[in-house]
Tab-separated table of N, CA and C in Angstrom:
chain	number	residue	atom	x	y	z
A	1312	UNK	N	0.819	-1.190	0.000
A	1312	UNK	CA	0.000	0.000	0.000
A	1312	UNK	C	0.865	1.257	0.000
A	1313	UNK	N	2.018	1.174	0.325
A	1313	UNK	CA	2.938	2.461	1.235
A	1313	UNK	C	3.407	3.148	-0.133
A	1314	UNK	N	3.834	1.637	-1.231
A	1314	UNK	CA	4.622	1.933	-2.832
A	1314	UNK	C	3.243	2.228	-3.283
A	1315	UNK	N	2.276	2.110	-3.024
A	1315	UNK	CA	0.977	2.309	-4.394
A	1315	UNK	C	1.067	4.126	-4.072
A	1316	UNK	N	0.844	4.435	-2.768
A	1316	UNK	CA	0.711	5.673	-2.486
A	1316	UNK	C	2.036	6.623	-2.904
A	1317	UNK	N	3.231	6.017	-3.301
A	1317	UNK	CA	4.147	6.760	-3.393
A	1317	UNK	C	4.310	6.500	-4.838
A	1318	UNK	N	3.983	5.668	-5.481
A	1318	UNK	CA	3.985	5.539	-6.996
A	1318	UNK	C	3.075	7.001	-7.594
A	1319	UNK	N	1.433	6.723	-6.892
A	1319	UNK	CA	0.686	7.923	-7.207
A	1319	UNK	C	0.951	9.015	-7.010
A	1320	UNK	N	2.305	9.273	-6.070
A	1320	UNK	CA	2.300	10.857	-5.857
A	1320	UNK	C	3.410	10.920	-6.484
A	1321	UNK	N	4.011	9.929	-7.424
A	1321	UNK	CA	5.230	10.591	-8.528
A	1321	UNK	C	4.661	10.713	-9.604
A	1322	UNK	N	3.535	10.212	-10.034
A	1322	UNK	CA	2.970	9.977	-10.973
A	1322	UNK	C	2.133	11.799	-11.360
A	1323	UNK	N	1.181	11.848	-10.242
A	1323	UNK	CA	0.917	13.214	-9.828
A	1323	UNK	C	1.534	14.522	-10.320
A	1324	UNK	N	3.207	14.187	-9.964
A	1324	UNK	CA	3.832	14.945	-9.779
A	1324	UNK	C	4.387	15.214	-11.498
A	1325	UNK	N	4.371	14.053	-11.777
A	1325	UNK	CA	5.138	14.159	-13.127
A	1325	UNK	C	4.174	14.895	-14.327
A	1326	UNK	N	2.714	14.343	-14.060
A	1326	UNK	CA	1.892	14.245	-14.551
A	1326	UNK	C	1.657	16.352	-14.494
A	1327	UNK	N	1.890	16.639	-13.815
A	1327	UNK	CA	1.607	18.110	-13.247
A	1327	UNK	C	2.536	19.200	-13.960
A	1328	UNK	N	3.683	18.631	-14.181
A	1328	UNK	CA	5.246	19.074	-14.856
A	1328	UNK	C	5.223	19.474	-15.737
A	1329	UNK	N	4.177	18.385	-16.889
A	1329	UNK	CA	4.394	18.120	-18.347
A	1329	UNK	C	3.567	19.366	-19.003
A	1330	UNK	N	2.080	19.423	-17.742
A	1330	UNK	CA	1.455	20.456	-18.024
A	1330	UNK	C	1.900	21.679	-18.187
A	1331	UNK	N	3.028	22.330	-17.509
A	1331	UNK	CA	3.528	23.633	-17.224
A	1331	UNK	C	4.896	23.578	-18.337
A	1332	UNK	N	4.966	22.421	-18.819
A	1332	UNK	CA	6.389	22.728	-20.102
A	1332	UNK	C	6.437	23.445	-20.996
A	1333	UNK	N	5.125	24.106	-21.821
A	1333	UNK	CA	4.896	23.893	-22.864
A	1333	UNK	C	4.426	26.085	-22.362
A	1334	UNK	N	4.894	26.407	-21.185
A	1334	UNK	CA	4.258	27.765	-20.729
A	1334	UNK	C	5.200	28.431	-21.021
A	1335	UNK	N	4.642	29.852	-21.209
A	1335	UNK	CA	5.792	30.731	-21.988
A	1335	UNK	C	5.458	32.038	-20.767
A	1336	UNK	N	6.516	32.684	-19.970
A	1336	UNK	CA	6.584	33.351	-19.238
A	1336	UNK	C	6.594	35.146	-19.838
A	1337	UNK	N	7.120	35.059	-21.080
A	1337	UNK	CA	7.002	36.746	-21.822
A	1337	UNK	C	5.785	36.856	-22.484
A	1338	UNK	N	5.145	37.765	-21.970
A	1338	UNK	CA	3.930	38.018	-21.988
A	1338	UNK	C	3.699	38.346	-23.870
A	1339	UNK	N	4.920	38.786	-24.301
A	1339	UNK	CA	4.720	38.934	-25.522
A	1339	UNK	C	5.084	37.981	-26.762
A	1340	UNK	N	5.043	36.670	-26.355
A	1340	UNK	CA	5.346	35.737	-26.897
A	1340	UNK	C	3.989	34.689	-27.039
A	1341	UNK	N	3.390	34.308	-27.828
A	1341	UNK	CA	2.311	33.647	-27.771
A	1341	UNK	C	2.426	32.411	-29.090
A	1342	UNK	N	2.365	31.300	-27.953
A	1342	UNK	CA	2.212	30.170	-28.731
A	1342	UNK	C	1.154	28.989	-28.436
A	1343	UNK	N	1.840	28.153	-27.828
A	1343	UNK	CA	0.582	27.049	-27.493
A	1343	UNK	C	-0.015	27.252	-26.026
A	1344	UNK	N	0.509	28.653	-25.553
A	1344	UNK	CA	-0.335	28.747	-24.777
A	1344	UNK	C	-0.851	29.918	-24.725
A	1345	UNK	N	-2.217	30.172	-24.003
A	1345	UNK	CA	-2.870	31.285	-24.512
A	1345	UNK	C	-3.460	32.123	-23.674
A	1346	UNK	N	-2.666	32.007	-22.381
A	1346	UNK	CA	-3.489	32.982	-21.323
A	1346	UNK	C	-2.911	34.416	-21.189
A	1347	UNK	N	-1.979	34.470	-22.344
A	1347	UNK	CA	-1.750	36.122	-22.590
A	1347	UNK	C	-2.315	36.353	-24.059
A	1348	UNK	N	-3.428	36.148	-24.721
A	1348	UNK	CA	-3.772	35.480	-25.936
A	1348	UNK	C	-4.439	36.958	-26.013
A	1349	UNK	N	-4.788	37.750	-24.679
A	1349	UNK	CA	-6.363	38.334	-24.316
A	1349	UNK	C	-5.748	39.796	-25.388
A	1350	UNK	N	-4.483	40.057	-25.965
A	1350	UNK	CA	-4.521	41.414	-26.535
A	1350	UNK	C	-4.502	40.798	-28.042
A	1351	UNK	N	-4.504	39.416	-28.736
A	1351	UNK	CA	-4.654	39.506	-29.863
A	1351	UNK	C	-6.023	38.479	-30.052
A	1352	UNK	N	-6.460	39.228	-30.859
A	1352	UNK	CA	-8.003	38.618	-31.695
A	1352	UNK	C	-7.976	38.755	-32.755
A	1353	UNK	N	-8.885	37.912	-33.646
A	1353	UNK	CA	-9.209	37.762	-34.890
A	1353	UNK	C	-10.691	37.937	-35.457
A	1354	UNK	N	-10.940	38.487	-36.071
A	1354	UNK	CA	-12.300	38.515	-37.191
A	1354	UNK	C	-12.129	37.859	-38.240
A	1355	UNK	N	-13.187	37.125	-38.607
A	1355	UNK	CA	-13.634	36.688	-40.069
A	1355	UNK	C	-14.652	37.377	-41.021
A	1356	UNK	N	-14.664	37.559	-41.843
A	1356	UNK	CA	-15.167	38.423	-42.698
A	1356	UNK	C	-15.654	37.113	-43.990
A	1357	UNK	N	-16.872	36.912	-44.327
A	1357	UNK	CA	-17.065	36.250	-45.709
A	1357	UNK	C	-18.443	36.880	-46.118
A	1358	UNK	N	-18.081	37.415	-47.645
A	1358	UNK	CA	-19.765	37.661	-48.379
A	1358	UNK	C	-20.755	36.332	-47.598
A	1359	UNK	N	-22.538	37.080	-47.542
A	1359	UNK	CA	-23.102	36.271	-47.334
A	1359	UNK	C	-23.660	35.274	-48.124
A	1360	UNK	N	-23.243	35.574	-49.287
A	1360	UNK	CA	-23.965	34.728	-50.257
A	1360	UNK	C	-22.671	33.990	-51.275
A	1361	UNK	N	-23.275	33.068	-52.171
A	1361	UNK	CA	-21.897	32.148	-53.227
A	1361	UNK	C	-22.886	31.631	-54.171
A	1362	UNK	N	-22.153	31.219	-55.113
A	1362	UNK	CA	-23.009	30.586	-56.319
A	1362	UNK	C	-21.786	28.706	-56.174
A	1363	UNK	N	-22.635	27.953	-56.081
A	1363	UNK	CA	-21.917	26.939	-55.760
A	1363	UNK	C	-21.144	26.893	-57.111
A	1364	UNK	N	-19.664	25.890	-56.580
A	1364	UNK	CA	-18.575	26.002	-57.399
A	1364	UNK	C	-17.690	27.672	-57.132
A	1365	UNK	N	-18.159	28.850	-56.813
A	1365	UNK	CA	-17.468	29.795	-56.965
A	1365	UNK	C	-15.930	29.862	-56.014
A	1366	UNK	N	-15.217	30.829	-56.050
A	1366	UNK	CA	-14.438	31.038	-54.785
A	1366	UNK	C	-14.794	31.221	-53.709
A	1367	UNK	N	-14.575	30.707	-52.042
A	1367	UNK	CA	-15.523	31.067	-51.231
A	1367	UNK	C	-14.123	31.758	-50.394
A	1368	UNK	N	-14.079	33.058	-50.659
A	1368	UNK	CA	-12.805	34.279	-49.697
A	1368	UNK	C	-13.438	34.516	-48.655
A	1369	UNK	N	-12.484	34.578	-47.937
A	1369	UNK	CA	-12.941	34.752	-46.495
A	1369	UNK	C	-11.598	35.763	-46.064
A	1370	UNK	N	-11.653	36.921	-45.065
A	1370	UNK	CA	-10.753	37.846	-44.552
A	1370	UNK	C	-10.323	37.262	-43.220
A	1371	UNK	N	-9.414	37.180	-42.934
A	1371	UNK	CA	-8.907	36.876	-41.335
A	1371	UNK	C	-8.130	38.005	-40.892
A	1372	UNK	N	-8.379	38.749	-40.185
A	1372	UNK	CA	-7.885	39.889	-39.785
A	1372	UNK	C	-7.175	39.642	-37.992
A	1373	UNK	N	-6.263	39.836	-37.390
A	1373	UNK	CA	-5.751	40.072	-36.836
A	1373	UNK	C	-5.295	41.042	-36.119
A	1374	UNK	N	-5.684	41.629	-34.590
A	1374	UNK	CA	-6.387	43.151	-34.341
A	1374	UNK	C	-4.953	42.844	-32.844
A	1375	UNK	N	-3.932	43.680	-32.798
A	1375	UNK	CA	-3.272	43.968	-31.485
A	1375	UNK	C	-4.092	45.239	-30.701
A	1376	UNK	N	-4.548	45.136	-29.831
A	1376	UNK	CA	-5.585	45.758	-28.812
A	1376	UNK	C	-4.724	46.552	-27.514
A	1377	UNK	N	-2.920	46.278	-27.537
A	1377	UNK	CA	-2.083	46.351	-26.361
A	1377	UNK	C	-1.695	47.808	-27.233
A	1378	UNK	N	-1.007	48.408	-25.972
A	1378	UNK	CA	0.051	48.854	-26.533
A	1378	UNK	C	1.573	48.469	-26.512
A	1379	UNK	N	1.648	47.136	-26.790
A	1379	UNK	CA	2.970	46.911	-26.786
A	1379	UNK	C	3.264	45.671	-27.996
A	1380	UNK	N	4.081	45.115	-28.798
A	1380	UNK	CA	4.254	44.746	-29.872
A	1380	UNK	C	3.726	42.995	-29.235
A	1381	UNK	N	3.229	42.498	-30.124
A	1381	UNK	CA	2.565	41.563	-29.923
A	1381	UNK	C	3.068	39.913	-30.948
A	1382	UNK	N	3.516	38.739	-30.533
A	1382	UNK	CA	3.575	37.941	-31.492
A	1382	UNK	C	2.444	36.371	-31.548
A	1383	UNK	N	2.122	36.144	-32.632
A	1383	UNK	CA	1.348	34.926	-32.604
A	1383	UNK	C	1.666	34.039	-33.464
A	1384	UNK	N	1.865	32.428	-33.384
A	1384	UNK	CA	1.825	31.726	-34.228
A	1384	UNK	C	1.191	31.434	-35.461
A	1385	UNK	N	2.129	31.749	-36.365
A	1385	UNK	CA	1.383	31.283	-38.020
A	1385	UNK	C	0.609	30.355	-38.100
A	1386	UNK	N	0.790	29.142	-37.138
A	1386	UNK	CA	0.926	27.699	-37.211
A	1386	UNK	C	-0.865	27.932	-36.493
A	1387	UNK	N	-1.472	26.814	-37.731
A	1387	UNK	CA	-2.992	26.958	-38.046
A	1387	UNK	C	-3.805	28.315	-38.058
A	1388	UNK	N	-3.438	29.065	-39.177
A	1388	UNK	CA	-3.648	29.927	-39.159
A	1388	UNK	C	-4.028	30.604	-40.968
A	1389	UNK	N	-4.720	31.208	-41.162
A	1389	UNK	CA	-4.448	31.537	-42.894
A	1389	UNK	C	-3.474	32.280	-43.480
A	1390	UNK	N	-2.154	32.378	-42.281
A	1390	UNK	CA	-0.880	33.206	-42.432
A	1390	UNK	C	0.060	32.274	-43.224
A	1391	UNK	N	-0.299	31.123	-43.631
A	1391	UNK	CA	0.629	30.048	-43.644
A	1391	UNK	C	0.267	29.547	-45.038
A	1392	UNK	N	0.039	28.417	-45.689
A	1392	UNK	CA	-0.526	27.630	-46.415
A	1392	UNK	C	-1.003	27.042	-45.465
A	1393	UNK	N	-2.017	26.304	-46.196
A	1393	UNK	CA	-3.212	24.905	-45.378
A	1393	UNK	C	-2.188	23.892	-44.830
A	1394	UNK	N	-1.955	24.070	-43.938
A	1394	UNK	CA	-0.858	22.791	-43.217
A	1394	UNK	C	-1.299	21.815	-42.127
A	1395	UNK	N	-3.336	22.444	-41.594
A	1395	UNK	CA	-3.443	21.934	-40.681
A	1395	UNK	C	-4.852	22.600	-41.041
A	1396	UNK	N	-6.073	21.682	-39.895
A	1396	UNK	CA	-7.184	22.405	-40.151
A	1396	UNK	C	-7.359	23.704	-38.851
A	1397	UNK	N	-7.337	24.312	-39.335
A	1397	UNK	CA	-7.867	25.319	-38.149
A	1397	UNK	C	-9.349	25.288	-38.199
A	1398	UNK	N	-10.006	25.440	-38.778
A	1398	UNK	CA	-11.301	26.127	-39.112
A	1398	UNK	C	-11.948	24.955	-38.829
A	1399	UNK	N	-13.566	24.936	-38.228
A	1399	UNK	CA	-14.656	24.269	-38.378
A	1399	UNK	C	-15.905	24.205	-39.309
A	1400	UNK	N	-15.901	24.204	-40.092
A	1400	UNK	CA	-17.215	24.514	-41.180
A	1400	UNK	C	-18.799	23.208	-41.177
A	1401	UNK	N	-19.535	23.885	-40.557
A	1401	UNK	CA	-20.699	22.883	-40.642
A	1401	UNK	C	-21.796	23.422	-41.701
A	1402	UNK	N	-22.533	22.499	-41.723
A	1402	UNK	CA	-23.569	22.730	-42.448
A	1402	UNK	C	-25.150	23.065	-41.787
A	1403	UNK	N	-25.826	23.285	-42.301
A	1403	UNK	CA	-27.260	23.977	-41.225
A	1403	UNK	C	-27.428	22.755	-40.819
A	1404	UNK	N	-27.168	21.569	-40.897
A	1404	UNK	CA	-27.633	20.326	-39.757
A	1404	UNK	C	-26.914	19.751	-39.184
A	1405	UNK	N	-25.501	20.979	-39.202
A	1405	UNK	CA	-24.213	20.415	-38.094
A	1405	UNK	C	-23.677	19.677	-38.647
A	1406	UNK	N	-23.822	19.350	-39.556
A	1406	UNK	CA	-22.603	18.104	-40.413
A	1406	UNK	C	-21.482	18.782	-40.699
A	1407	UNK	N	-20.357	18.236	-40.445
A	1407	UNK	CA	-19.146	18.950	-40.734
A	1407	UNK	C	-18.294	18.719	-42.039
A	1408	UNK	N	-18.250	19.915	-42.679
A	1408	UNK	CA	-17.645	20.078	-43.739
A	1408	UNK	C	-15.982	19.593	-43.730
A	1409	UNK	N	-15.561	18.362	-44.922
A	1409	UNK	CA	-14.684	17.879	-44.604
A	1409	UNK	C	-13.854	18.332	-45.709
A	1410	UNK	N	-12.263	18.288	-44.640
A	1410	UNK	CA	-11.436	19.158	-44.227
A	1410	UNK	C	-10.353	18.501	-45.473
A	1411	UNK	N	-10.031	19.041	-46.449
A	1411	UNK	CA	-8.995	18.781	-48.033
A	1411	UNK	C	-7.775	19.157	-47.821
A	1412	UNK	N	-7.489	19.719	-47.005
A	1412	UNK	CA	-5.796	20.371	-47.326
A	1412	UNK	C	-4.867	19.113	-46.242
A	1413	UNK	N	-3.729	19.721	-46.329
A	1413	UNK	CA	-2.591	18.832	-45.780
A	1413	UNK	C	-2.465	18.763	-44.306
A	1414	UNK	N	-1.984	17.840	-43.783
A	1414	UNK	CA	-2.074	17.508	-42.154
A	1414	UNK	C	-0.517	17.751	-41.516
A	1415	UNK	N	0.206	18.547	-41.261
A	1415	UNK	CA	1.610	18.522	-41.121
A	1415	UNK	C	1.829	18.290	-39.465
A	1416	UNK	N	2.994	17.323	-39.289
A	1416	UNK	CA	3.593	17.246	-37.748
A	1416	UNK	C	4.114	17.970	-37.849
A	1417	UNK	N	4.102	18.719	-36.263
A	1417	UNK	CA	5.043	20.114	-36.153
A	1417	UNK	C	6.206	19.529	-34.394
A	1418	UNK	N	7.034	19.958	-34.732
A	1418	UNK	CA	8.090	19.819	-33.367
A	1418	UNK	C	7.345	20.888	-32.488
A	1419	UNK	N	7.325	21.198	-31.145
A	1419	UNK	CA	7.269	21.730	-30.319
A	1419	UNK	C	8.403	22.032	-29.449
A	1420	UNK	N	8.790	22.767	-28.915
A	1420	UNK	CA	7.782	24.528	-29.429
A	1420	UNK	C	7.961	24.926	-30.707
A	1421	UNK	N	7.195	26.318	-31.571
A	1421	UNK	CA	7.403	26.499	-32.358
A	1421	UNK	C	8.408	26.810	-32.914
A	1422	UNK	N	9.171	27.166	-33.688
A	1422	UNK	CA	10.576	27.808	-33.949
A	1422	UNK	C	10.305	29.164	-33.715
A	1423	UNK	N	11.404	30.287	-33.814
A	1423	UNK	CA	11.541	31.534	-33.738
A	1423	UNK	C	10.742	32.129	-35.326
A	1424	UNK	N	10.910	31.350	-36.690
A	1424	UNK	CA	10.599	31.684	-37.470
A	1424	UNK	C	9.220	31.572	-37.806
A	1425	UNK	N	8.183	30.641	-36.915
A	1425	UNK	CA	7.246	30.546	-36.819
A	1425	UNK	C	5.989	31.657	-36.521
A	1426	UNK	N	6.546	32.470	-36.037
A	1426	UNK	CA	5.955	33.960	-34.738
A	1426	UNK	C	6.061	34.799	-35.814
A	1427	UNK	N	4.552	35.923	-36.082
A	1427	UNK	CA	4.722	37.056	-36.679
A	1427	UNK	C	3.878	37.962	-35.508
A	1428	UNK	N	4.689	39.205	-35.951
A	1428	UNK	CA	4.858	40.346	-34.979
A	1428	UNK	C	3.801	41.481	-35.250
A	1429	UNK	N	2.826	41.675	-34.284
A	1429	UNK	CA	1.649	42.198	-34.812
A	1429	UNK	C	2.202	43.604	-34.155
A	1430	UNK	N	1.985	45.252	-34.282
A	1430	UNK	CA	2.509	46.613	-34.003
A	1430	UNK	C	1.255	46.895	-32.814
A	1431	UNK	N	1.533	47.712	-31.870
A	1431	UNK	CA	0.427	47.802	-30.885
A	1431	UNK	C	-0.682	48.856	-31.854
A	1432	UNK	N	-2.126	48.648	-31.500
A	1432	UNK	CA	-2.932	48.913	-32.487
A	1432	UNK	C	-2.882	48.917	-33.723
A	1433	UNK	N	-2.493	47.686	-34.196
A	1433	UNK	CA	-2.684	47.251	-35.704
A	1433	UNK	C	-2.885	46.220	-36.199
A	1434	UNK	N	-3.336	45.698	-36.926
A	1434	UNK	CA	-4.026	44.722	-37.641
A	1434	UNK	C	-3.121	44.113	-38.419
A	1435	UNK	N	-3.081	43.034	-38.673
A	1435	UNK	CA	-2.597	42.236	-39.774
A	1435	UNK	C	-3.893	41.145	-40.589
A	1436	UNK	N	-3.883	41.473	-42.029
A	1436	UNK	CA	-5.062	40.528	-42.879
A	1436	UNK	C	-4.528	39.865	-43.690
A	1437	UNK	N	-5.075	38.617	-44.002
A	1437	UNK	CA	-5.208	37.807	-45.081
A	1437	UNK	C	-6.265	37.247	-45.798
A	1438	UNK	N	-6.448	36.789	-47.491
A	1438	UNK	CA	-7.628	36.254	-47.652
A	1438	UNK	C	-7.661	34.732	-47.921
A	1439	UNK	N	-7.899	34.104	-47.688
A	1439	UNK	CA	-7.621	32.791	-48.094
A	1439	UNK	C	-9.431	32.071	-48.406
A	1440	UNK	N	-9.340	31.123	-49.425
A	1440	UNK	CA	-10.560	30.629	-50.562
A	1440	UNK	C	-10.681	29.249	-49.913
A	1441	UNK	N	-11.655	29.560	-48.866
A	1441	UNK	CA	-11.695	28.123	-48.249
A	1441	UNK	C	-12.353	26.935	-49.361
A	1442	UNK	N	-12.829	27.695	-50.524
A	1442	UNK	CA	-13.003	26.010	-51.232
A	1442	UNK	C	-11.680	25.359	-51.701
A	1443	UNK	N	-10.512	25.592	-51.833
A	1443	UNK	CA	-9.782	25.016	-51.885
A	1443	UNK	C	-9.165	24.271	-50.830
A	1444	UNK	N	-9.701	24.626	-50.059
A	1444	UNK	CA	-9.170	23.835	-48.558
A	1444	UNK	C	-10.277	22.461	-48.139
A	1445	UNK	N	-11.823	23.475	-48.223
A	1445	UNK	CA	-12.796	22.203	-47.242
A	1445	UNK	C	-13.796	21.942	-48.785
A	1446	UNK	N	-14.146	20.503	-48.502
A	1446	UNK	CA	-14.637	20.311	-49.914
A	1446	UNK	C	-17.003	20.746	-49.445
A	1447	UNK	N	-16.830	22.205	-49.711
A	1447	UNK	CA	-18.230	22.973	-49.812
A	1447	UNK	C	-19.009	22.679	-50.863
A	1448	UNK	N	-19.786	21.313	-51.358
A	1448	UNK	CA	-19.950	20.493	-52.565
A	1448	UNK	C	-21.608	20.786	-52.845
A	1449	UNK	N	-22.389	21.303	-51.990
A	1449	UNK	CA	-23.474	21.447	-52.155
A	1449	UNK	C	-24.488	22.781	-51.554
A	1450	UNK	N	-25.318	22.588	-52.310
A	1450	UNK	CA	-25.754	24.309	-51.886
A	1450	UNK	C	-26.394	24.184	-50.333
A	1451	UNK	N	-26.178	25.258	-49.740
A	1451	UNK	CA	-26.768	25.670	-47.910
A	1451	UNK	C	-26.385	26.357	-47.273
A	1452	UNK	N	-26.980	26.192	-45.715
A	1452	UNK	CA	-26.381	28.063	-44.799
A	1452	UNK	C	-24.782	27.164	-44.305
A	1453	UNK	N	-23.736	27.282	-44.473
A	1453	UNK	CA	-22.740	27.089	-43.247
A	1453	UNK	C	-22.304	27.969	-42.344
A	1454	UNK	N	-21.679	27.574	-41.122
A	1454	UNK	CA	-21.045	28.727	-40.403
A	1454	UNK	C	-19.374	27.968	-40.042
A	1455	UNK	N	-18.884	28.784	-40.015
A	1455	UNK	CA	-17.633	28.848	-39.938
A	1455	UNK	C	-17.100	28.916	-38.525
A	1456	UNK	N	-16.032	28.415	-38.103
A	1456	UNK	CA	-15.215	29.085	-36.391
A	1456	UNK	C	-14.164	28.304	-36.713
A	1457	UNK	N	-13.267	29.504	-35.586
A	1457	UNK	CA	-11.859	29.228	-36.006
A	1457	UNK	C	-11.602	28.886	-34.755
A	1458	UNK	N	-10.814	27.586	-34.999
A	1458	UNK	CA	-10.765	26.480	-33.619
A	1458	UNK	C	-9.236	26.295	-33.392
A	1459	UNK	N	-8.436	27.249	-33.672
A	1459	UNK	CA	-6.948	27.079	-33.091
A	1459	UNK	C	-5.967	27.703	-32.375
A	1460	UNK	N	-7.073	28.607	-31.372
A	1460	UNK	CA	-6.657	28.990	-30.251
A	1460	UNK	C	-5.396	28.843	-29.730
A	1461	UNK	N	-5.487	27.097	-29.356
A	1461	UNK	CA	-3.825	26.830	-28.297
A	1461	UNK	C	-3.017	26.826	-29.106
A	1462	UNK	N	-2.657	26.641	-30.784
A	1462	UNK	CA	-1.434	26.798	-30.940
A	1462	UNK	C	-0.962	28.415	-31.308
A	1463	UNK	N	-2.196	28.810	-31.794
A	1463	UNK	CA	-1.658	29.930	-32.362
A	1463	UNK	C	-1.506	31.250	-31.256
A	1464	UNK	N	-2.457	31.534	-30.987
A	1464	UNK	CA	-2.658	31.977	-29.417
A	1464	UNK	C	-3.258	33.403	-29.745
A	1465	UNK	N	-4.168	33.065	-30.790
A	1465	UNK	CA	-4.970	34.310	-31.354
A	1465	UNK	C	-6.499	33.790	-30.881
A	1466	UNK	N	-7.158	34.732	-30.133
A	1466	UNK	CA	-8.892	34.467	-30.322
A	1466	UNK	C	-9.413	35.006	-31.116
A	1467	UNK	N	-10.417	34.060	-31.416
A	1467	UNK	CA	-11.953	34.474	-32.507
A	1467	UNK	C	-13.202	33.843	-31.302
A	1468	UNK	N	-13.507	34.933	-31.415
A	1468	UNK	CA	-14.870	34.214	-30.769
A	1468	UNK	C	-16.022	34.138	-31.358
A	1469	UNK	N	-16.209	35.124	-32.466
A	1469	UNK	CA	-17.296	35.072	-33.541
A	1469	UNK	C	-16.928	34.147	-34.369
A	1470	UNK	N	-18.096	33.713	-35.044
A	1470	UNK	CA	-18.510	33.161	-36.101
A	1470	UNK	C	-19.190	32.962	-37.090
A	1471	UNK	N	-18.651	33.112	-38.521
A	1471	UNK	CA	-18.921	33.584	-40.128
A	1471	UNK	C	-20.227	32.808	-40.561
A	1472	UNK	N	-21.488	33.486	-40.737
A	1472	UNK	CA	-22.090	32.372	-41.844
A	1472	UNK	C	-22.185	32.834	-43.410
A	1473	UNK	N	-22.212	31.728	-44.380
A	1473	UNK	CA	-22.456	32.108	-45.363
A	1473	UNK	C	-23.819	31.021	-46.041
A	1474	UNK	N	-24.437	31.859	-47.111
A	1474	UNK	CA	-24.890	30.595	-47.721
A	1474	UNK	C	-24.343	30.241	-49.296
A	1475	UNK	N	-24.533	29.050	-49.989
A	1475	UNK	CA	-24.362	28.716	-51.354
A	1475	UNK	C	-25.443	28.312	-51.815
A	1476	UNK	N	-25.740	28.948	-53.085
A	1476	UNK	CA	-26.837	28.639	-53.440
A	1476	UNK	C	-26.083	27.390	-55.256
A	1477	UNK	N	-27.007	27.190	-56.060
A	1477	UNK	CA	-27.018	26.718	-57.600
A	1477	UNK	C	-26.839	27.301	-58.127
């Protein structure tokens, strides 16, 4: 009983460690973790309407809210190429729109070259054509959310709908 109890409290212990490895102490450094995340956010922007088959552009904008220079991971993000899914896309009956682009392993932590540097009150945008990414094959309302918070260490809390029509 004496080793079960002392097994569990290394176990505990180790188990507790692994959690705090991966924490980044400069407030202006943001990667897979995100509890200094709170000065960068993101908007999505997409027309409400599409003619199925068309391009479906979408804006990802990137808003520093601090006054002090701000960095966030590229990594799942539309700063990058499609390397990973960030995005969630359902359909009006919650079916999830499935996900076409490439799946890449990444080392942890990110590299130095990974991090772009947002200016205090300023924005950084991109547009990226999610039909080339998620296969959007039939006409309806979808909504969109951007689900990659912990690596990148940008919030969105809104979420895009569009519809496609014939």
């Amino acid at each position: 009983m004496k080793n079960r109890s002392l097994f569990l409290a290394a176990a505990i212990f180790l188990f507790a460690a692994c959690g705090t490895a991966g924490k980044h102490t400069d407030s202006n450094v943001l990667g897979a973790d995100t509890t200094t995340s709170a000065q960068l956010w993101a908007k999505m922007l997409i027309r409400p309407e599409f003619k199925l088959g068309d391009p479906l552009e979408m804006r990802f904008t990137i808003y520093n809210r601090s006054s002090e220079s701000q960095q966030f991971c590229k990594w799942h993000t539309p700063f990058e190429p499609p390397m990973s899914k960030y995005l969630d896309i359902t359909d009006e009956l919650g079916a999830e729109v499935p996900y076409m682009g490439a799946m890449a392993k990444r080392i942890m932590p990110p590299p130095a070259d990974s991090y772009i540097t947002v200016k205090p009150g300023d924005s950084l945008s991109v547009k990226v054509d999610l039909s080339k990414i998620y296969r959007v094959d039939k006409a309806g309302r979808y909504v969109v959310r951007y689900v990659a918070q912990e690596i990148s260490g940008v919030s969105a809390k809104d979420s895009v709908t569009f519809a496609v029509h014939q």
